[in-house]
CSV table of C-alpha atoms in Angstrom, one decimal:
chain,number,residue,atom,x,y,z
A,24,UNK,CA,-21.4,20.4,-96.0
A,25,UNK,CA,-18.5,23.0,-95.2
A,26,UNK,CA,-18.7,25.9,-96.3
A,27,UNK,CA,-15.3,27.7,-98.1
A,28,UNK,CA,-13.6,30.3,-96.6
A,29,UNK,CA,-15.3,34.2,-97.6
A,30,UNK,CA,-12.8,36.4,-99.3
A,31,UNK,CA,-12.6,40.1,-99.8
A,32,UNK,CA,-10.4,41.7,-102.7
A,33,UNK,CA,-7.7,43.4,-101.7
A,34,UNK,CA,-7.2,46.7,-103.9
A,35,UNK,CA,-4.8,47.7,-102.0
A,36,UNK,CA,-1.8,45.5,-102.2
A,37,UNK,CA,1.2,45.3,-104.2
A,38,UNK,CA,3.1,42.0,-104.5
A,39,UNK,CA,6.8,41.6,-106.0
A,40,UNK,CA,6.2,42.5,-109.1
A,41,UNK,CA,4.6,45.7,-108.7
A,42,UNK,CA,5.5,48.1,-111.1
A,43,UNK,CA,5.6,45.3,-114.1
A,44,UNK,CA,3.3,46.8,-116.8
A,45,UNK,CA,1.6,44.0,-119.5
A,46,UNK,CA,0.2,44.7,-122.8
A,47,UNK,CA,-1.7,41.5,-123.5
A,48,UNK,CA,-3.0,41.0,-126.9
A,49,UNK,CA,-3.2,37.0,-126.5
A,50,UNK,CA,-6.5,35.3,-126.9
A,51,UNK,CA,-7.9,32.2,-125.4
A,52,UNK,CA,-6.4,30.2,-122.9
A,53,UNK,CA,-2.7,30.3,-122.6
A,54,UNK,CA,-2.2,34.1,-122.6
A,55,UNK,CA,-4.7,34.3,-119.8
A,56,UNK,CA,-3.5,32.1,-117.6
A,57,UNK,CA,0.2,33.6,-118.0
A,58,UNK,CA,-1.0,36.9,-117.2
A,59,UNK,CA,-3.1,35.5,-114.7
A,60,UNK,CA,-0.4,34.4,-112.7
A,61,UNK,CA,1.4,38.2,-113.1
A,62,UNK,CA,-1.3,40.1,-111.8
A,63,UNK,CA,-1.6,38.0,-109.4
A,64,UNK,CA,2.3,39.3,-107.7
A,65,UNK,CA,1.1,42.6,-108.7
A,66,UNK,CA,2.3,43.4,-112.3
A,67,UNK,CA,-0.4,45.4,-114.1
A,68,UNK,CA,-1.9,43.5,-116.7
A,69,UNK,CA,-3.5,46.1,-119.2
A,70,UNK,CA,-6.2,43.5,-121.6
A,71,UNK,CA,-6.1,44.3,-124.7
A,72,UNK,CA,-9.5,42.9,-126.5
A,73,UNK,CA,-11.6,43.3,-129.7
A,74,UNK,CA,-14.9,44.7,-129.6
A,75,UNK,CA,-16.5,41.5,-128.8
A,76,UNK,CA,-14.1,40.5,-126.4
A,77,UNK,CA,-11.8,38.4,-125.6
A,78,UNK,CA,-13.0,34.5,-126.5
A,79,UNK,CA,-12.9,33.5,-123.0
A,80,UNK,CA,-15.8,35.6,-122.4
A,81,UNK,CA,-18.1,33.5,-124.5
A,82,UNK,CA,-16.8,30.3,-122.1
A,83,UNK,CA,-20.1,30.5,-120.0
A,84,UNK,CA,-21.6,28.3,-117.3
A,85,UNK,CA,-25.5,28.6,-116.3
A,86,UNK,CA,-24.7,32.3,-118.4
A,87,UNK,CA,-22.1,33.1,-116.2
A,88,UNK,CA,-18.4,34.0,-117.9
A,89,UNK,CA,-16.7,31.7,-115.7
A,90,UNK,CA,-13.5,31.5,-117.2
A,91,UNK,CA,-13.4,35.1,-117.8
A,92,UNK,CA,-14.2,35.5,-114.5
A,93,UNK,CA,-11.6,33.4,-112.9
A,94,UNK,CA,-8.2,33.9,-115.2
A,95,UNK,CA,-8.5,37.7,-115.7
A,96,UNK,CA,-9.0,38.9,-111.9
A,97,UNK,CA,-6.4,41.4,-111.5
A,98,UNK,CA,-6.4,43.0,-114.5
A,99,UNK,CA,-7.5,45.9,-116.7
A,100,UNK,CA,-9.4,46.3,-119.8
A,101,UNK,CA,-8.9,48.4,-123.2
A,102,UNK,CA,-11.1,47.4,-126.2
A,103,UNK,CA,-9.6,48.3,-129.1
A,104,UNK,CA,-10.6,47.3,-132.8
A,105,UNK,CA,-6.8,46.4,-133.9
A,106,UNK,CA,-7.9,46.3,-137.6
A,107,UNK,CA,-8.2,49.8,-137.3
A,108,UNK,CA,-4.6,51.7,-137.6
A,109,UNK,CA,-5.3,54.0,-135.5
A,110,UNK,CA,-5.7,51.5,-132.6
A,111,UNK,CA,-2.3,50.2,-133.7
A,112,UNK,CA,-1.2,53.7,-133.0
A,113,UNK,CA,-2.8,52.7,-129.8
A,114,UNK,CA,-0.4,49.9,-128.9
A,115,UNK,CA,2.6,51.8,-129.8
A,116,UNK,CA,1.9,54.6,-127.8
A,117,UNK,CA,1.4,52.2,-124.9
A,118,UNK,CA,4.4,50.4,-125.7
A,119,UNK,CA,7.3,52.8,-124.2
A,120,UNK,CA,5.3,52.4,-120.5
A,121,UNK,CA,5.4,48.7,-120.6
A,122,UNK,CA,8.4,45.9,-120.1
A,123,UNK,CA,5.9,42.9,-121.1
A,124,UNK,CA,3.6,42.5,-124.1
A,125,UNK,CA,2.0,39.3,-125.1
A,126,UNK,CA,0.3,37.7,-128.3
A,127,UNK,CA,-1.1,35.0,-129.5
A,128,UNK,CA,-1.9,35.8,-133.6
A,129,UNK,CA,-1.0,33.5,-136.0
A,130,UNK,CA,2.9,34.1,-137.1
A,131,UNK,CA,3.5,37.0,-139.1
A,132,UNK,CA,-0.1,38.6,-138.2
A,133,UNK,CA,1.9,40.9,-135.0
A,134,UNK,CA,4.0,42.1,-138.3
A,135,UNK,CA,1.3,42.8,-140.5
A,136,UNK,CA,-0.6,45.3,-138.1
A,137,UNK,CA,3.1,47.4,-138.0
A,138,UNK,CA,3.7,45.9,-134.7
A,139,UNK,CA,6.1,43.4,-135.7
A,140,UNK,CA,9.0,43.1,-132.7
A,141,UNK,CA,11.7,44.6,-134.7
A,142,UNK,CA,9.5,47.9,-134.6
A,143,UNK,CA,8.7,47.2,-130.8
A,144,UNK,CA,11.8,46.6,-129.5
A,145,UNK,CA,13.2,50.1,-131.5
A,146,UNK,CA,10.4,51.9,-130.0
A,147,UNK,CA,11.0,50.2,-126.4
A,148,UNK,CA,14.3,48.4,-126.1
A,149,UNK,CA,14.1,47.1,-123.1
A,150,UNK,CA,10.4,45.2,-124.0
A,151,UNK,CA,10.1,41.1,-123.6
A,152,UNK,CA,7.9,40.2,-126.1
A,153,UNK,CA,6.1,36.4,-125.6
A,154,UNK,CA,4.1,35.3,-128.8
A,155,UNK,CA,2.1,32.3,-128.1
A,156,UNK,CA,1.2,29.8,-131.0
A,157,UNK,CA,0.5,26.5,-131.6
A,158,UNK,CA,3.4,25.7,-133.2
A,159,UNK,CA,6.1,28.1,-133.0
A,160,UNK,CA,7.4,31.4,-135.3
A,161,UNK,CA,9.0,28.7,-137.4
A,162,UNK,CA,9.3,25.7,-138.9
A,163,UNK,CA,6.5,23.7,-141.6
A,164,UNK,CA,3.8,23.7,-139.1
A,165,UNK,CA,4.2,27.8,-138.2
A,166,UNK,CA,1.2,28.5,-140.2
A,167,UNK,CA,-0.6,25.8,-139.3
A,168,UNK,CA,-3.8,26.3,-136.6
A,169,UNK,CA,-2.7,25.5,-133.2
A,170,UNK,CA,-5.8,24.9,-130.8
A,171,UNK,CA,-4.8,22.8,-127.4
A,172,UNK,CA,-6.5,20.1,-128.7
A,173,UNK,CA,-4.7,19.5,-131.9
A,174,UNK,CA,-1.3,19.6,-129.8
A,175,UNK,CA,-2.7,17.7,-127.4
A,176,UNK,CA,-2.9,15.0,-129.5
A,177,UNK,CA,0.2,15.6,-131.5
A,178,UNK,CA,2.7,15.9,-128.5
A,179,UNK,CA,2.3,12.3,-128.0
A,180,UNK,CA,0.1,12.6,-124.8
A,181,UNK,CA,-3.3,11.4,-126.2
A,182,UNK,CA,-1.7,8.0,-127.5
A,183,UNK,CA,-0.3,7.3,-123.7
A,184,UNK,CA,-3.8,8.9,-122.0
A,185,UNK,CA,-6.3,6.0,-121.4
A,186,UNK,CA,-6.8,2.2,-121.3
A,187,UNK,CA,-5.1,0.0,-124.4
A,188,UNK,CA,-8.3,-1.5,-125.8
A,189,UNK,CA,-9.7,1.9,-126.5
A,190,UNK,CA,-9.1,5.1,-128.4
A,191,UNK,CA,-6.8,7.7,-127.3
A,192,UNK,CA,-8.1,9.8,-124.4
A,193,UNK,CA,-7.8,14.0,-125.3
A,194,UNK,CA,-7.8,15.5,-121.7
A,195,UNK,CA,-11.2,17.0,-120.3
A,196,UNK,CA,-9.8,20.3,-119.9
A,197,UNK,CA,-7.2,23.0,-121.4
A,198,UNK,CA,-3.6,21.1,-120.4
A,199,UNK,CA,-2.1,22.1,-123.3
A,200,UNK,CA,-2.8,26.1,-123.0
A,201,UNK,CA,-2.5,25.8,-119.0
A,202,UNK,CA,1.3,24.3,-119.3
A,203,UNK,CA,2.3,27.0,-121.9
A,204,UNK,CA,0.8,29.8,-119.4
A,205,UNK,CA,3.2,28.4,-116.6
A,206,UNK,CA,6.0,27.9,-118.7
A,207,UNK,CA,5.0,31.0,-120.2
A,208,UNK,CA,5.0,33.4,-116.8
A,209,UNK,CA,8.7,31.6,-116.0
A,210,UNK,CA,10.0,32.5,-119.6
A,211,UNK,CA,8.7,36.4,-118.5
A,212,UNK,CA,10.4,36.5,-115.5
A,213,UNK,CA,13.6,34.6,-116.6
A,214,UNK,CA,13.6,37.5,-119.8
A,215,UNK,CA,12.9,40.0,-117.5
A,216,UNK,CA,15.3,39.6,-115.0
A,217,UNK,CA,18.5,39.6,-118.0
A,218,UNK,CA,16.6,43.2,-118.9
A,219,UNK,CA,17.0,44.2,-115.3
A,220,UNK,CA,20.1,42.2,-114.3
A,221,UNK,CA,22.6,43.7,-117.3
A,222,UNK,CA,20.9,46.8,-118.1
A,223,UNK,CA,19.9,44.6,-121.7
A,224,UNK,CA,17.6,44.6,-124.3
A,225,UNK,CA,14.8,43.1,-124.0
A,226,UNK,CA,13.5,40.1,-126.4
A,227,UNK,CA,11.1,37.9,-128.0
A,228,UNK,CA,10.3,35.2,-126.4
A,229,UNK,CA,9.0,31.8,-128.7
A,230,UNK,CA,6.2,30.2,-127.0
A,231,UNK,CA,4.4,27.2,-129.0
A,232,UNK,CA,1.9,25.4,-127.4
A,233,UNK,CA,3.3,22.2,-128.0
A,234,UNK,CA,7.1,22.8,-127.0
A,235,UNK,CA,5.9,23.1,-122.9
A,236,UNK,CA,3.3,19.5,-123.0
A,237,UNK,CA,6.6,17.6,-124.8
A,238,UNK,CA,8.7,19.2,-122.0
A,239,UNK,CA,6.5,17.4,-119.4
A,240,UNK,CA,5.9,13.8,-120.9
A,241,UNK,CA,9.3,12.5,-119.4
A,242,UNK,CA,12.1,11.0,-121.2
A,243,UNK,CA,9.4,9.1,-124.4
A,244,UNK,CA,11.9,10.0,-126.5
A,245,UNK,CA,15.2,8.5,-125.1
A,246,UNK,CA,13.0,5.3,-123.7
A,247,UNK,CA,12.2,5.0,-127.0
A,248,UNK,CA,15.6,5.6,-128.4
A,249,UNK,CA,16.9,2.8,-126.1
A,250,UNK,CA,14.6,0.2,-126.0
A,251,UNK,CA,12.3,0.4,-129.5
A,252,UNK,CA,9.5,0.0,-127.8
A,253,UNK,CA,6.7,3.2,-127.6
A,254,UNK,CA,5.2,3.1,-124.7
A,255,UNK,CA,1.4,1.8,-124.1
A,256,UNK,CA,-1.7,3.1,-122.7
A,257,UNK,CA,-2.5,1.5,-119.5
A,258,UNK,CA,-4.8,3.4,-118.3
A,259,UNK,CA,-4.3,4.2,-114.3
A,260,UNK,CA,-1.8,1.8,-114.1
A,261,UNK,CA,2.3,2.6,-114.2
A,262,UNK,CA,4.8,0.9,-116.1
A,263,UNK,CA,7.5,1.9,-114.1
A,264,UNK,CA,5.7,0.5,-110.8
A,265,UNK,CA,3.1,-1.6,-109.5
A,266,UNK,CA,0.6,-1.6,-108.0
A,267,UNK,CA,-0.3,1.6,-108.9
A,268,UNK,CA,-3.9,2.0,-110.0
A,269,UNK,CA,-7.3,3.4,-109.6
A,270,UNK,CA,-9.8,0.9,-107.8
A,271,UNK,CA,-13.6,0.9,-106.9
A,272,UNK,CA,-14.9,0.9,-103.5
A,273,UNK,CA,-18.5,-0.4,-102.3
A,274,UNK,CA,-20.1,3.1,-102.8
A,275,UNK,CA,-19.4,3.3,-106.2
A,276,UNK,CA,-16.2,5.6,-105.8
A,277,UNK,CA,-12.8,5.3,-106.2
A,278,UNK,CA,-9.7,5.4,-104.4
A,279,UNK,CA,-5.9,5.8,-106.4
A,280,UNK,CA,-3.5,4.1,-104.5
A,281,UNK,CA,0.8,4.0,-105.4
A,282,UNK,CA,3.3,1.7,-103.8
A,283,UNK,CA,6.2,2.5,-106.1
A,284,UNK,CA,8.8,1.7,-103.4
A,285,UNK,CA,9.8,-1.8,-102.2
A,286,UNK,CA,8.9,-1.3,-98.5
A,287,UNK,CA,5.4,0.3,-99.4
A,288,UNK,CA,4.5,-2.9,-101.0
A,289,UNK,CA,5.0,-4.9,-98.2
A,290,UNK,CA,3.6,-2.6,-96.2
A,291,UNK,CA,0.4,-2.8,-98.3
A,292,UNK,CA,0.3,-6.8,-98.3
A,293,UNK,CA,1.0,-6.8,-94.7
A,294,UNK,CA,-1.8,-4.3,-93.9
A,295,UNK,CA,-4.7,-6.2,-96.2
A,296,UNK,CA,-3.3,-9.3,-94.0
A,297,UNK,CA,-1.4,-10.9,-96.8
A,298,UNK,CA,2.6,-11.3,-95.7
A,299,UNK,CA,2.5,-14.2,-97.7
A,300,UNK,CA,2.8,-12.2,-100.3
A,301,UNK,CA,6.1,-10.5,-99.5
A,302,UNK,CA,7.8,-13.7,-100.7
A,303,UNK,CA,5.4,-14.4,-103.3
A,304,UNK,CA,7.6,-15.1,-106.1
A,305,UNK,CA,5.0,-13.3,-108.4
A,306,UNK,CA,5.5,-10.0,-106.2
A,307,UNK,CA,8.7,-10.2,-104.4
A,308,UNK,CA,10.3,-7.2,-106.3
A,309,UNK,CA,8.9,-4.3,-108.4
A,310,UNK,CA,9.9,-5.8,-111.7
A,311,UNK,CA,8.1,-9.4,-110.7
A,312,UNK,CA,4.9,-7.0,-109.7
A,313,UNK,CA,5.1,-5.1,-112.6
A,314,UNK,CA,4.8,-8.7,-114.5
A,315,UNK,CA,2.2,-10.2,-112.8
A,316,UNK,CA,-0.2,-6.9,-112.8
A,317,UNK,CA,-3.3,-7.9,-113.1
A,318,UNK,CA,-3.1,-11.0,-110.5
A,319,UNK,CA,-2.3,-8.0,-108.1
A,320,UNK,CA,-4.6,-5.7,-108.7
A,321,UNK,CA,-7.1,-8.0,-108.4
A,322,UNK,CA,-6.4,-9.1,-104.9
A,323,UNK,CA,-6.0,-5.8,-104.3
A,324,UNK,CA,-8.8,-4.7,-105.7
A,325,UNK,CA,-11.1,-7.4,-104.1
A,326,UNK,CA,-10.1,-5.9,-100.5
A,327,UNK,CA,-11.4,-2.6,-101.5
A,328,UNK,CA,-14.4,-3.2,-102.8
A,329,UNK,CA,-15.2,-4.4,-99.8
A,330,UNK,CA,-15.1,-1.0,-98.0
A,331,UNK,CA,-16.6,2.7,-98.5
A,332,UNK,CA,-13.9,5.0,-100.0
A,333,UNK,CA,-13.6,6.9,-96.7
A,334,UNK,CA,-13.3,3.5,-94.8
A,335,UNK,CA,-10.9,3.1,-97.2
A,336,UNK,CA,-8.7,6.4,-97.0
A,337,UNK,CA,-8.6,5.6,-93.2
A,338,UNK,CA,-7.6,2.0,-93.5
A,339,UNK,CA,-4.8,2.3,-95.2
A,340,UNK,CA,-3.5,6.1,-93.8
A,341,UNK,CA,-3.6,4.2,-90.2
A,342,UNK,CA,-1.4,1.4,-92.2
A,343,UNK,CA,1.1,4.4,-93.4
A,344,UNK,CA,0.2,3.2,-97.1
A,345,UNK,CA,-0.3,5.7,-99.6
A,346,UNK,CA,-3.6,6.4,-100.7
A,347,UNK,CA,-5.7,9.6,-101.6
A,348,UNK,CA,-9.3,9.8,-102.5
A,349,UNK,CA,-10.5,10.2,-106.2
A,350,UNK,CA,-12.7,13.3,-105.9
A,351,UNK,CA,-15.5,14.9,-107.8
A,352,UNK,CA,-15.6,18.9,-107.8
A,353,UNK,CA,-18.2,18.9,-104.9
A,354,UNK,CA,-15.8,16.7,-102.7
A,355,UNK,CA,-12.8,18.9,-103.4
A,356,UNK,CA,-15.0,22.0,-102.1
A,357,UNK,CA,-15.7,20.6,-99.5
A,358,UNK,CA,-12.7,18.7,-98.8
A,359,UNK,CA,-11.3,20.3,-94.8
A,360,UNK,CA,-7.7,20.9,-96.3
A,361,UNK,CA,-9.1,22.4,-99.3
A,362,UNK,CA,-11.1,24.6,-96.9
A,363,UNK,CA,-8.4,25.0,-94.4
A,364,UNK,CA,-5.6,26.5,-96.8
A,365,UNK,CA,-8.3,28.1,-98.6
A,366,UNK,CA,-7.4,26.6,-101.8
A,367,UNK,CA,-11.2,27.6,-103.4
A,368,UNK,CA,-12.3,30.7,-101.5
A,369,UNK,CA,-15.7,32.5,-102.3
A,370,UNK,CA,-15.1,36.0,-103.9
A,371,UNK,CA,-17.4,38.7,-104.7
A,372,UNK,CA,-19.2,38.4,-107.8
A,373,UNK,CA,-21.7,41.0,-109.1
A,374,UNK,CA,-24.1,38.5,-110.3
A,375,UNK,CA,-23.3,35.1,-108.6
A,376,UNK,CA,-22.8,37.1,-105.0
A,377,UNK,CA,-19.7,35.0,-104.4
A,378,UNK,CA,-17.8,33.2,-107.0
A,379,UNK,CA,-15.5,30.1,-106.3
A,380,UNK,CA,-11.6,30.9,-107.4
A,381,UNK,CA,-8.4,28.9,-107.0
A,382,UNK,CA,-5.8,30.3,-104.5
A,383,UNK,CA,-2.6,32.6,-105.9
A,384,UNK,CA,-0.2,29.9,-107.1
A,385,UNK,CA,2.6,29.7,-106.1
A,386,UNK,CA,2.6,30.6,-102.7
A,387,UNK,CA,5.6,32.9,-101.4
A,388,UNK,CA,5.2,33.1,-97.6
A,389,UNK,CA,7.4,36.4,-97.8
A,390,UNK,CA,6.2,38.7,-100.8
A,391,UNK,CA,2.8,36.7,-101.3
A,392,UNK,CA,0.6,37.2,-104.2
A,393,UNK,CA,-3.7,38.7,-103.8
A,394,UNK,CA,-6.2,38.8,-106.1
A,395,UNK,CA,-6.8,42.8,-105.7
A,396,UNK,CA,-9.8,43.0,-108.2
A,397,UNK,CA,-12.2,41.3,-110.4
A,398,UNK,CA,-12.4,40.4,-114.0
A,399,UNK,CA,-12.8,43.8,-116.1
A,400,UNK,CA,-15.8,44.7,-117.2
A,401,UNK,CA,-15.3,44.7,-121.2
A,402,UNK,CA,-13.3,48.6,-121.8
A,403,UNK,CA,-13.9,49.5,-118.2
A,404,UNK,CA,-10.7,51.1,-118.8
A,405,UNK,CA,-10.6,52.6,-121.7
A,406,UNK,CA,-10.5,56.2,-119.9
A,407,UNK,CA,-7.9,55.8,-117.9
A,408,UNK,CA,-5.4,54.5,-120.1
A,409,UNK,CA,-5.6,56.3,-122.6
A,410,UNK,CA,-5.7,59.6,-120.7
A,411,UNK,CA,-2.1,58.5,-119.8
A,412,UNK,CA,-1.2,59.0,-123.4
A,413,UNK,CA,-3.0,62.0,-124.2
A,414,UNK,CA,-6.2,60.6,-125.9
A,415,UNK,CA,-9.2,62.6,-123.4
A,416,UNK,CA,-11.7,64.6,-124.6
A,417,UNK,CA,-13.0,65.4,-128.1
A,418,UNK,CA,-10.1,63.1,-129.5
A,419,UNK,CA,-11.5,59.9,-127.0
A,420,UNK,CA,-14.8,60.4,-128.4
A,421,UNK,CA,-13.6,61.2,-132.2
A,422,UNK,CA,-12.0,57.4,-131.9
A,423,UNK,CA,-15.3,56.1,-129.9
A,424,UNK,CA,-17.5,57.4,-132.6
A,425,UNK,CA,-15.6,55.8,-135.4
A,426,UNK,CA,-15.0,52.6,-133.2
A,427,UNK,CA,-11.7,52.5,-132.8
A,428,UNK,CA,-12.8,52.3,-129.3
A,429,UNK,CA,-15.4,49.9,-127.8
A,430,UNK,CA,-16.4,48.5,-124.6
A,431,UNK,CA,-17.6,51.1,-122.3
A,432,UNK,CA,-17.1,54.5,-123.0
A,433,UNK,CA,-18.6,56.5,-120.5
């Protein structure tokens, strides 16, 4: 087994976008992942949680807030109780230091704690506000719950996930939230940089969860539009191009293999010592493939199965035909390119030892990105911050004592 690179933080770098303060109010997935992605080119994300903490905390493997762990390295916490004015005084007081602030309340919840954007952007005009919802500031759905799941399954991507003779597939894991963080962390910048760019105001940016997931399920709309026809569920297979598919090899695993262009193909049939089928009438271009499907992946898939999925990686890499492995988690980590660009590295972890995290994404060879510190301990800034704005002393432990504060207050 190899073993994945060892990694230090590094609390002493600054990456290009040092000197970017956050106020993050989100909860859950999206928000975190946006700021995430920040802090990790060196903006100063500033947590904002209840006194229970933020939800991803609760997301725990073997007791261990993995999640937590993982999407809120690089940045700081403040535990407020926001139902309390006074921690709304909070925020505002915050606000003149910052050019970001995030949310994620239900529309017209920001407004009702008196920190609607109209009063933001008076008391900081330069501010890019980014509320996250499920289904946008507007429109007949805007007070409507908006977990990933729900818009996972609305966007149209859960009808097209899966095989034909079953239900629709919801994906194993947080697509939904993870697209709106990326799409989210772009919108930032691209606000940001008209701040910075014309002297501007700054803005509010709309981010619905399902706006980014329609973005990325190619043109659905205009194939429908133009042919009538909504497209199927096909499970690994294409309908663009063929073959394309997962298949089994004699160990039980799989291997995906693509040979969406017209040479590939006949690369492929010449390599599993079929030529014949180059002229095959059933195969000869992409659109005859795509008809005769299942015929191909079963000759195909007979030639695999008769070979390990390693055997079968090597096979067909020395044939110049495109194939990848379909890993498990354990084969990823262990995987020598994984290893090699250090995509998974082992970090420091106060009660794991060394925790497994994903690489800074994207990487920028000149002004590269670090992860400079752990996940917060819940309030392990409290202090700090608000000394910046005056609140030390008897008037820190006044707001402690009626728990305005929370989180650690020593």
């Amino acid at each position: 087994m190899s073993e994945l690179h060892q990694k230090d933080y590094k609390p002493g770098c600054t990456g290009p976008l040092n000197g970017v303060r956050v106020l993050d109010l989100s909860r859950l997935f999206a928000g975190n992942v946006l700021t995430q992605i920040l802090g990790d080119f060196g903006a100063e994300i500033i947590k904002i949680e209840p006194p229970e903490g933020d939800t991803l905390r609760g997301w725990k493997s073997a007791g261990v807030e993995t999640h937590w762990k993982v999407y809120s390295r690089n940045k700081k916490s403040l535990c407020l109780n926001l139902r309390d004015p006074r921690a709304a005084e909070i925020i505002r007081r915050l606000v003149p230091s910052a050019q970001i602030l995030i949310e994620s309340f239900r529309p017209g919840v920001l407004e009702k704690m008196d920190l609607g954007p109209e009063l933001l952007l008076d008391i900081n005009p330069a501010l890019v506000v980014i509320r996250i919802s499920g289904w946008g500031q507007d429109g007949p759905y805007a007070q409507r719950p908006g977990f990933g799941t729900i818009i996972e399954g609305m966007s149209g991507f859960a009808a097209i996930n899966g095989f034909a003779d079953r239900e629709p597939v919801l994906p194993p894991m947080y697509l939904a939230d993870g697209v709106a963080g990326i799409y989210g962390s772009s919108a930032a910048m691209i606000a940001l940089r008209e701040v910075e760019r014309n002297g501007g105001r700054g803005q509010v940016v709309d981010l619905p969860l399902l706006d980014p997931l329609l973005a990325i399920l190619s043109p659905q709309a205009a194939n429908y539009r133009l042919t009538g026809k909504v497209k199927p569920r096909t499970g690994s297979r294409s309908t663009n191009s063929a073959p394309r598919n997962a298949y089994l090899c004699s160990d039980g695993r799989y291997v995906s293999l693509s040979a969406s262009i017209q040479k590939m193909a006949e690369r492929l049939f010449r390599s599993i010592g079929r030529p014949d089928l180059v002229e095959d009438p059933r195969f000869r271009t992409n659109a005859d493939r795509l008809q005769h499907a299942d015929e191909l992946d079963a000759i195909i898939g007979a030639f695999i199965a008769q070979r390990s999925q390693a055997e079968n990686v090597r096979f067909f890499e020395a044939a110049e035909v495109t194939i990848g492995p379909i890993y498990d988690t354990q084969q990823l980590m262990e995987d020598p390119h994984v290893i090699e660009r250090e995509l998974i590295a082992d970090y420091p972890d106060p009660e794991m030892g060394r925790l497994p995290m994903h690489h800074v994404v994207p990487r920028l060879m000149g002004t590269p990105g670090s992860v400079r510190t752990p996940a917060p301990r819940l309030g392990e800034h409290n202090r700090a911050l608000l000394a910046e704005i005056g609140i030390e002393g008897s008037a820190f432990e006044a707001l402690a004592e009626t728990r305005v504060i929370a989180g650690e207050l020593a």
